[in-house]
Amino acid sequence: MLNSKFFKAMKKNKYILSLLAIAVFLFSACTDNYENFPVDQFTNSYFFSKTDSMGVQVRQFLNSIYDLLPSGHNDHGGDYLDTATDDALSIKQDDPDVYKLLVGRYSANTRIRPAMEWSRYYEGIRQVNVLIDSIEVVPIILKFKNVDGEEKALNHTIKAEARFLRTLFYFELVKRYGGVPLIHDKIFKLNDDLELPRNSFEECIDYMVSELEDIKMDLRSVTMADNTEYAHAATYEAAMALKSRILLYAASPLFNGQTISTTKDEQKELVGYTDYDAERWKKAADAAMDFIESQGHKGNKSNALTKNFMAIFLSYYNKSSNPELIFFRQGGKSKTVETKNGPLGFSGNALGNGRTNPTQNLVDAYLMKDGKLRGESTLYPYNPQKPYENRDPRLDLTILHNGSNWLGRVLETNQGGANNPTGSAEYTRTSYYMRKFMGNFGATPEYSNNQHLWIIFRYAEILLNFAEAENEYLPAPSKDVYDAIIALRERAGIEKGSDKLYGLEPNMTKSQMREVIRNERRIEMAFEEQRFWDIRRWRAAEDIFSTPLRGMSIVKSLSSVTYTEVDLVNVVFNERQYLFPIPYSEVIKNSNMVQNPNW
Amino acid sequence: MKKFILISLLFSTVTFVFGQTFTQSGVVRSIDGEELIGVSIIVKGTTKGTITNFDGEYSIQVNPGDKLQFSYVGFVMREITSQVGKTVVDVEMAPDQTTNLEEVVVVGYGQAKRLTMTGSVSSVSVREIQAVPTSNIQNTLTGKLPGFFSQQRSGQPGKDASDFFIRGISSLNDDGNKPLIIVDDVQYSYDQLQQINVNEIESISILKDASTTAIYGIKGANGVLVVKTRRGETGEPSINLRVESGLQTPIRKPVFLNSYQTALLVNEAYENDGLISEIPFSTDDLEAFRDGTDPYGHPDVNWYNEVFNPVALQGNVNLDVSGGFKNLRYFITGGYFSQNGLVKNFSDPLDAVNTNYFYRRFNYRTNLDFDVNDNLNMRLDFSTRFMNINEPGSMNATGEIYNFERMTPYSAPVLNPDGSYAYLDTKDFRPTLNARLANEGYKRSRRNDINILYGAGYKLDFVTKGLSANLRMAYSTIDENFRRVSRGSSGYPTYKFHPDAVDPLDIEAGYYTINPNQVYAYSTYGITSGVDQALSDLNIQASFNYARVFNINHDVNAMLLYNRQSRTHENSASVPNNFEGYTVKTGYKYKNKYLVDVNLAYNGTDRFGKDNRFGLFPAIGLGYTISEEDFFPNETVQMLKVRGSYGLVGSDAAPGDRYLYRQVYEMGGGYYFGENPQKYDSYREGAIGNNNVTWEKAKKLDIGFDVVALNRLSFTIDFFHDIRYDQLVTRYDIPLILGIGVSPVNVARTQNQGFDGSLGYQERIGQVNFNTNLVFSYAKNKVLYKAEAQQRYPWLAETGKSINQPFGYKFIGFYTPDDIALIQAEDSNAPAVPNTDTPVQAGDLKYQDLNGDGVIDDFDKTAIGKPNLPTTTLGWTIGANWKGFSLSLLFQGSFDYSFSIVGTGIESFKSQFQPVHQKRWTLDRFNSGEEIDFPRLTTIPSTVNSAEGYMSDFWLINAWYTRLKTVDISYQLPKRNLPAYINSMKFYANAYNLFTITNYNKYQQDPEIRTNSAGDAYMNQRVFNLGVQVSF
């Protein structure tokens, strides 16, 4: 053979064989020219780095907590949560999620998210806990000023922002479920005992309020130095607004006095306070008034009502042009709100899918120009064939109706009209479309990109919170209550009237005023995810749904247009629907988890 | 082996000569016509005998009446009585299909004699599977191997490989049930296996128990499929050519209702839903559908027939050369397989864009063995495979045809009268399927596999006798990329023809309007490409082997192996998968009677944390061959063996992320800030890592019996009991308030037990060799623990059920008009109603209200039917040959499983209307007591009648099937009729999936299609194949 001498030699020398073997092993080692560690993956020490003096990575971590904030624009299966109330219907007739919410077709096992969100908020709570546990090691050199002008290290504000978000997440849970398990600062490990019981409603409220008190001086305040990158950040004002809302809910009938009836003792302290205490209204009123008197129009005027109602939703905080904004979830610049909700009958860049159809019930709630309810005004009598004449200007800024000017055209929402086609799969069910949140597209031929914020707190709510709580606390409404409502009506463009009461009656009773405030809240904050929860905390849903949801049927003939109101949906509201069921899976996994009544 | 017998017999033979004796001579051939060398011929009851020479000739002195026994390894012994005057007797011997005691099977890192094996192994030689006309090895094994379960989910060319499992499944992780595939001792993936040409293979074994799989340690728990490729043998070159071509046709062609029948049912559904004013078809419409007088206004198109051909071609050519010189042996083969799809050719002759399904594969292999000197031998195996798969670029043609929302028999004519394409008169104006196939391009995947195996063996007899060292290095790469030629659905024109419209410009042509989504001009095709897979794999093995027999009686063998493998996915970010380990394999046999095997593996993968990577996997096998005892009467029972094994094996397959032991932060969706919004990154915690994550373990017990009796009967049976524990599952009992996902933990436990085996029989009746073999397998699993939360009702629990047990509602009949009356009256005896918005009507499916709360909801779901994987499969082979003819049949059946179909496969208004829809519930049919197979028709997709929304046992078939899997008929030309340069020539015809008996007819599906599918799988194929095989 060719090299048999070599092999003979090798045969003699056994060591050569082992050398050969070693050579092959070396060869194999040399071919492994890949890393043996996943170098592209990040771990905790990257985000909480001892070298990150600008806090860049920490803020990336914080961003994902902000990302858990709700964004209400069309996020319930493509619809606004308000389409599950008496304010609107979804254009979809194929059983959309909001319809199931509306009629109560859900259970502990068939959950509709995000309305029945649970785990999302516990995820947020955990991420906050991770952040506040780890952030101390990060040597951030940046500083900022708090509401009193004191300098604080950015570490503190990031931590406080995170705790604010955690409080907001708890509030989202409590308004859905009542008392929920409080985690505090604990970061659970896999083998920890996770069979936590629910804390009582009272403990949850106390915890949230104390958290807000604790962090408020670590937060920034408006106006901030960089209103671009940090415009979304939680501020002192946001914390105070959240506190106002929490205390208002805590004082409301569903939790204070008229809790859901239950025979099980262990449920009683979960579904609300076990007793009624009028002082809770006082606390809520004080929290709102504190805001008004420090940051609000009676204080340093950091926050006030924005003159242009439409502009509130389209631009950042600005002390002169948009002082109303307190806290929001950032959107991008887009025209998705317009495309999804704009009227049917347009195409291309003017395309609208007419998703949200306000009800006649909501349209009826809008005042006449003088601040009186429809039919009650002597100055502007309601004409059923010209139903949108002489109305509260907010109607036109909230709802598109037959005859509205839109995209340079006059909308025709009559049966078979250009904007309410018959024979197609989808048509507006009420003859109305939503207008709110959209840009100023009355005269332009098509939509263009707009900044669409999802506003979580705005100053108008503080006024409404105050008016409601103060009215409930006092035997009869005070001037402050009147003033709060008047401020809103004035901004809306309601006529002042000779008595300067903007349509309010003098010397109204508590319950008359209650109706006024509730109606004002409905029309001022329509589609802002208030109504769904308001009708629950007022414990008023059974009553409200005792009348059907209505729409308008508009028939146009050669000579005339006829408006006829039509009944669309009847809803039976069951008492257990005031609170959502705890997820079935949570109840079976945790023997200490008590389900809400009757789920 | 042949040599050994030859030589030993030559020397031991003594020939005595008696009176009246004469010389009988002849040639011994196999039934394939091949001369057999070294066949031993003994006069029964004496020690007199001889063997055949290199030309298969023998010559022996006999007395008349002597019984001559012809025996040869691997062939059935023959006995021939010598008769006066018959001096030339040619003998034909049939291969032993069942009782071969000397049979050698491939096991892990070596071979073993079936006689002395203690483990549980099923094997099949290439001869038995070559007749199956399919491109995938997996598909050829069905029904041949005890313990092998398979289901062929699709018939699409190139994507028709069966899913297969060894002894069923026992892991709750899907990946954790895939058997390990070993080709020439190197690990292959599923898709690599299906690329191998059957012609390259010598034999295939499956290793089923712990004793045989423990050497693979952490990868052995799912059983192992071992393939050995062919190698050359010293001798004249043998050239073998195989050419075959076949016709494919669907096993089952779906039948859809025509326009008239469909329109009637559509109208009925609208009527059922109270949508009287929206009823789509008038009586005039119906009449037009019925009489077909208006083919453009009221088309009636059978889209299946319009799009699919009844048959498609396939072809297969193989050429191999094997042989060897003194020091070099070679096997070289090349093969080409081509399979066309059933779609008609719609391509435009001008651009020839072929959108049909097809599969083309070219295989090449060279296996070389080189004896460098007496002690050193080397081998070099080189194989490559190139393949192409083509499919329509933007659609699954079968799925489109089934989808009622996409097309109906009346939605458009195939072509307009002027020859232009039409579009469907539905909401999205989709062009007709033939227009889309003609215009929307293809996706073509191209894949290259290259495998190189380099090995060297060195005999270390100078150290101690019987010792050798081996080194092996294997490198393989896969590169798979695709090219997509596409034109969007708006890039070409389709028209609607209005037969009634009067066009002032062209009265004769009617009036055409263009699809509103399209343009008049054809746009150019866009071409995109990308990488589907890029993988490299390096495997290095070094071993010392020791085999020696002491004092004839003590047979000792041992192996120490080091093995490492590194597999890198080059087109993804992950780091290489590394595997490393040591294996010790020892065996001891005393007189082939008492058998002990002890196997041990210590190996690990980097899938797990540093402290949890390596595991020790021991197994022991014991055997007792009673028939080797002196006292045992070997006349009737040639072999009787009891064997058992017990051991521990592992599975490193883990769900999801490879780095389950680490907590990795994940990038979120980002967040937009600023007046001119800019995206800011966001990151969040990933699932909590599980520091203790480790491999799954299986304790396997196997007891087996082997019997060979009467020289013609063989029987093997294995009973097994496996406990699979430490299975990685996501805990279902961790509350969400943890606030984060969790990595799986090693907690679940399942049990899998059953039996498998075979019963074979062979006989020669006159001139006919006959053999039959029944293969049976039964495996049933049960979840013992899976970290499930305590359910509210016991019937919701999955623990205690089989893996993949379907859950759903219990069907208790249709709502009757009486039921509805009770419900409307809110009577306390009214049946429960579902929690839906649409009130139930008579004819809707009625389900059992298990918790008695009057509402049908999730809490009323319970285990229904059985998992989709059969527990029982049978294969029955019948073979016979007579002179040059041979016939072989394989019946295969699977039993004890469930199947259902949902969505576009069956539901009204999602699926095309099928004959089963005519057996729907209507009041008339109900009153007259007719058979009802389908609920009331409804236009609403989310009612209780939807299989997707309300899966129930109404939709389940407790399924079984039996099919004639293969038929093979061949004729071997007598050698005397062949020219001298041709050694043998054989013509053959075979058929695959010839007929099927099943209870699936209701759903018009093949019984192997995946359950809960939408019925859109490419039809499984029946193949008729003709071929010729020539050896030179």
Tab-separated table of C-alpha atoms in Angstrom, chain B residues 120-262:
chain	number	residue	atom	x	y	z
B	120	SER	CA	-36.783	-4.997	22.425
B	121	VAL	CA	-36.044	-4.173	18.819
B	122	SER	CA	-38.159	-4.332	15.674
B	123	SER	CA	-36.457	-4.206	12.353
B	124	VAL	CA	-37.166	-4.316	8.711
B	125	SER	CA	-34.895	-4.808	5.748
B	126	VAL	CA	-34.976	-2.650	2.701
B	127	ARG	CA	-36.368	-5.475	0.615
B	128	GLU	CA	-39.602	-5.329	2.538
B	129	ILE	CA	-40.145	-1.627	2.154
B	130	GLN	CA	-38.751	-0.905	-1.279
B	131	ALA	CA	-42.042	-1.795	-2.879
B	132	VAL	CA	-43.870	1.113	-1.294
B	133	PRO	CA	-44.155	3.877	-3.866
B	134	THR	CA	-43.582	6.895	-1.653
B	135	SER	CA	-40.723	9.285	-1.225
B	136	ASN	CA	-40.562	9.066	2.550
B	137	ILE	CA	-39.126	6.307	4.638
B	138	GLN	CA	-41.568	7.066	7.429
B	139	ASN	CA	-44.455	6.169	5.179
B	140	THR	CA	-42.965	2.826	4.233
B	141	LEU	CA	-42.696	1.627	7.810
B	142	THR	CA	-46.387	1.827	8.612
B	143	GLY	CA	-47.700	-1.591	9.537
B	144	LYS	CA	-44.303	-3.229	9.305
B	145	LEU	CA	-42.818	-2.693	12.719
B	146	PRO	CA	-44.338	-3.638	16.052
B	147	GLY	CA	-44.457	-0.561	18.239
B	148	PHE	CA	-44.432	1.903	15.367
B	149	PHE	CA	-47.364	4.325	15.234
B	150	SER	CA	-47.781	6.734	12.374
B	151	GLN	CA	-50.300	9.106	10.884
B	152	GLN	CA	-49.909	10.679	7.487
B	153	ARG	CA	-51.373	14.160	7.842
B	154	SER	CA	-51.099	15.429	4.294
B	155	GLY	CA	-50.542	14.221	0.786
B	156	GLN	CA	-48.830	17.319	-0.501
B	157	PRO	CA	-45.828	16.445	-2.658
B	158	GLY	CA	-42.724	16.827	-0.525
B	159	LYS	CA	-44.684	17.453	2.648
B	160	ASP	CA	-46.362	14.115	3.022
B	161	ALA	CA	-44.111	12.487	5.596
B	162	SER	CA	-46.001	10.778	8.390
B	163	ASP	CA	-45.775	11.807	11.998
B	164	PHE	CA	-44.516	8.786	13.843
B	165	PHE	CA	-44.057	7.627	17.389
B	166	ILE	CA	-42.533	4.591	18.995
B	167	ARG	CA	-44.883	2.912	21.442
B	168	GLY	CA	-47.282	5.817	21.337
B	169	ILE	CA	-46.582	8.929	23.321
B	170	SER	CA	-45.819	9.513	26.929
B	171	SER	CA	-44.748	13.119	27.240
B	172	LEU	CA	-46.988	16.128	27.709
B	173	ASN	CA	-44.567	18.120	25.554
B	174	ASP	CA	-45.143	17.678	21.862
B	175	ASP	CA	-41.439	17.707	21.109
B	176	GLY	CA	-40.851	15.273	23.920
B	177	ASN	CA	-42.480	12.491	21.965
B	178	LYS	CA	-40.334	12.553	18.879
B	179	PRO	CA	-38.160	9.488	18.558
B	180	LEU	CA	-34.452	9.961	18.166
B	181	ILE	CA	-33.333	9.273	14.624
B	182	ILE	CA	-29.914	7.776	14.082
B	183	VAL	CA	-28.469	7.201	10.632
B	184	ASP	CA	-25.130	5.407	10.589
B	185	ASP	CA	-24.736	6.298	14.259
B	186	VAL	CA	-25.254	10.002	13.629
B	187	GLN	CA	-28.311	11.934	14.754
B	188	TYR	CA	-30.647	13.147	12.029
B	189	SER	CA	-33.651	15.406	12.252
B	190	TYR	CA	-37.113	14.461	11.024
B	191	ASP	CA	-36.749	16.400	7.841
B	192	GLN	CA	-33.327	14.972	7.177
B	193	LEU	CA	-34.762	11.486	7.504
B	194	GLN	CA	-37.493	12.127	5.025
B	195	GLN	CA	-34.925	13.229	2.481
B	196	ILE	CA	-33.210	9.845	2.423
B	197	ASN	CA	-33.865	7.654	-0.543
B	198	VAL	CA	-35.078	4.198	0.449
B	199	ASN	CA	-32.626	2.728	-2.008
B	200	GLU	CA	-29.696	3.926	0.088
B	201	ILE	CA	-30.815	1.926	3.066
B	202	GLU	CA	-29.890	-1.530	4.135
B	203	SER	CA	-32.059	-1.886	7.184
B	204	ILE	CA	-34.077	0.033	9.718
B	205	SER	CA	-34.623	-0.835	13.349
B	206	ILE	CA	-36.589	0.743	16.091
B	207	LEU	CA	-35.267	0.445	19.603
B	208	LYS	CA	-38.059	0.400	22.096
B	209	ASP	CA	-36.917	-0.489	25.574
B	210	ALA	CA	-34.458	0.862	28.106
B	211	SER	CA	-31.780	-1.738	27.474
B	212	THR	CA	-31.358	-0.691	23.851
B	213	THR	CA	-31.986	3.034	24.226
B	214	ALA	CA	-30.093	3.738	27.447
B	215	ILE	CA	-26.885	4.159	25.478
B	216	TYR	CA	-28.453	7.310	24.035
B	217	GLY	CA	-29.089	8.456	27.577
B	218	ILE	CA	-30.638	11.875	27.670
B	219	LYS	CA	-32.113	11.517	24.188
B	220	GLY	CA	-33.362	7.959	24.372
B	221	ALA	CA	-36.698	8.139	26.130
B	222	ASN	CA	-38.858	8.331	23.031
B	223	GLY	CA	-37.372	5.303	21.376
B	224	VAL	CA	-34.835	5.351	18.616
B	225	LEU	CA	-35.110	4.769	14.912
B	226	VAL	CA	-31.835	3.419	13.596
B	227	VAL	CA	-31.000	3.404	9.912
B	228	LYS	CA	-28.025	1.681	8.385
B	229	THR	CA	-27.075	2.549	4.856
B	230	ARG	CA	-25.861	0.069	2.290
B	231	ARG	CA	-22.201	-0.716	1.887
B	232	GLY	CA	-20.240	-2.588	-0.736
B	233	GLU	CA	-18.964	-6.140	-0.466
B	234	THR	CA	-15.914	-7.643	-2.070
B	235	GLY	CA	-16.781	-9.034	-5.440
B	236	GLU	CA	-17.626	-8.218	-8.993
B	237	PRO	CA	-19.309	-4.855	-9.444
B	238	SER	CA	-23.018	-5.184	-9.384
B	239	ILE	CA	-24.977	-2.547	-11.208
B	240	ASN	CA	-28.567	-2.148	-10.331
B	241	LEU	CA	-31.039	0.057	-12.157
B	242	ARG	CA	-34.556	0.719	-11.028
B	243	VAL	CA	-36.970	2.752	-13.058
B	244	GLU	CA	-40.536	3.252	-12.063
B	245	SER	CA	-43.348	5.605	-12.685
B	246	GLY	CA	-46.702	5.943	-11.113
B	247	LEU	CA	-50.040	7.624	-11.090
B	248	GLN	CA	-51.297	9.380	-8.012
B	249	THR	CA	-54.926	9.947	-7.355
B	250	PRO	CA	-56.612	11.128	-4.185
B	251	ILE	CA	-57.739	8.372	-1.858
B	252	ARG	CA	-60.910	10.276	-1.416
B	253	LYS	CA	-62.246	13.040	-3.552
B	254	PRO	CA	-64.617	15.311	-1.685
B	255	VAL	CA	-68.139	15.595	-3.022
B	256	PHE	CA	-69.787	18.985	-2.794
B	257	LEU	CA	-73.365	19.886	-3.537
B	258	ASN	CA	-74.128	21.701	-6.748
B	259	SER	CA	-75.528	25.197	-7.047
B	260	TYR	CA	-79.143	24.168	-6.938
B	261	GLN	CA	-78.728	21.941	-3.893
B	262	THR	CA	-76.599	24.555	-2.187
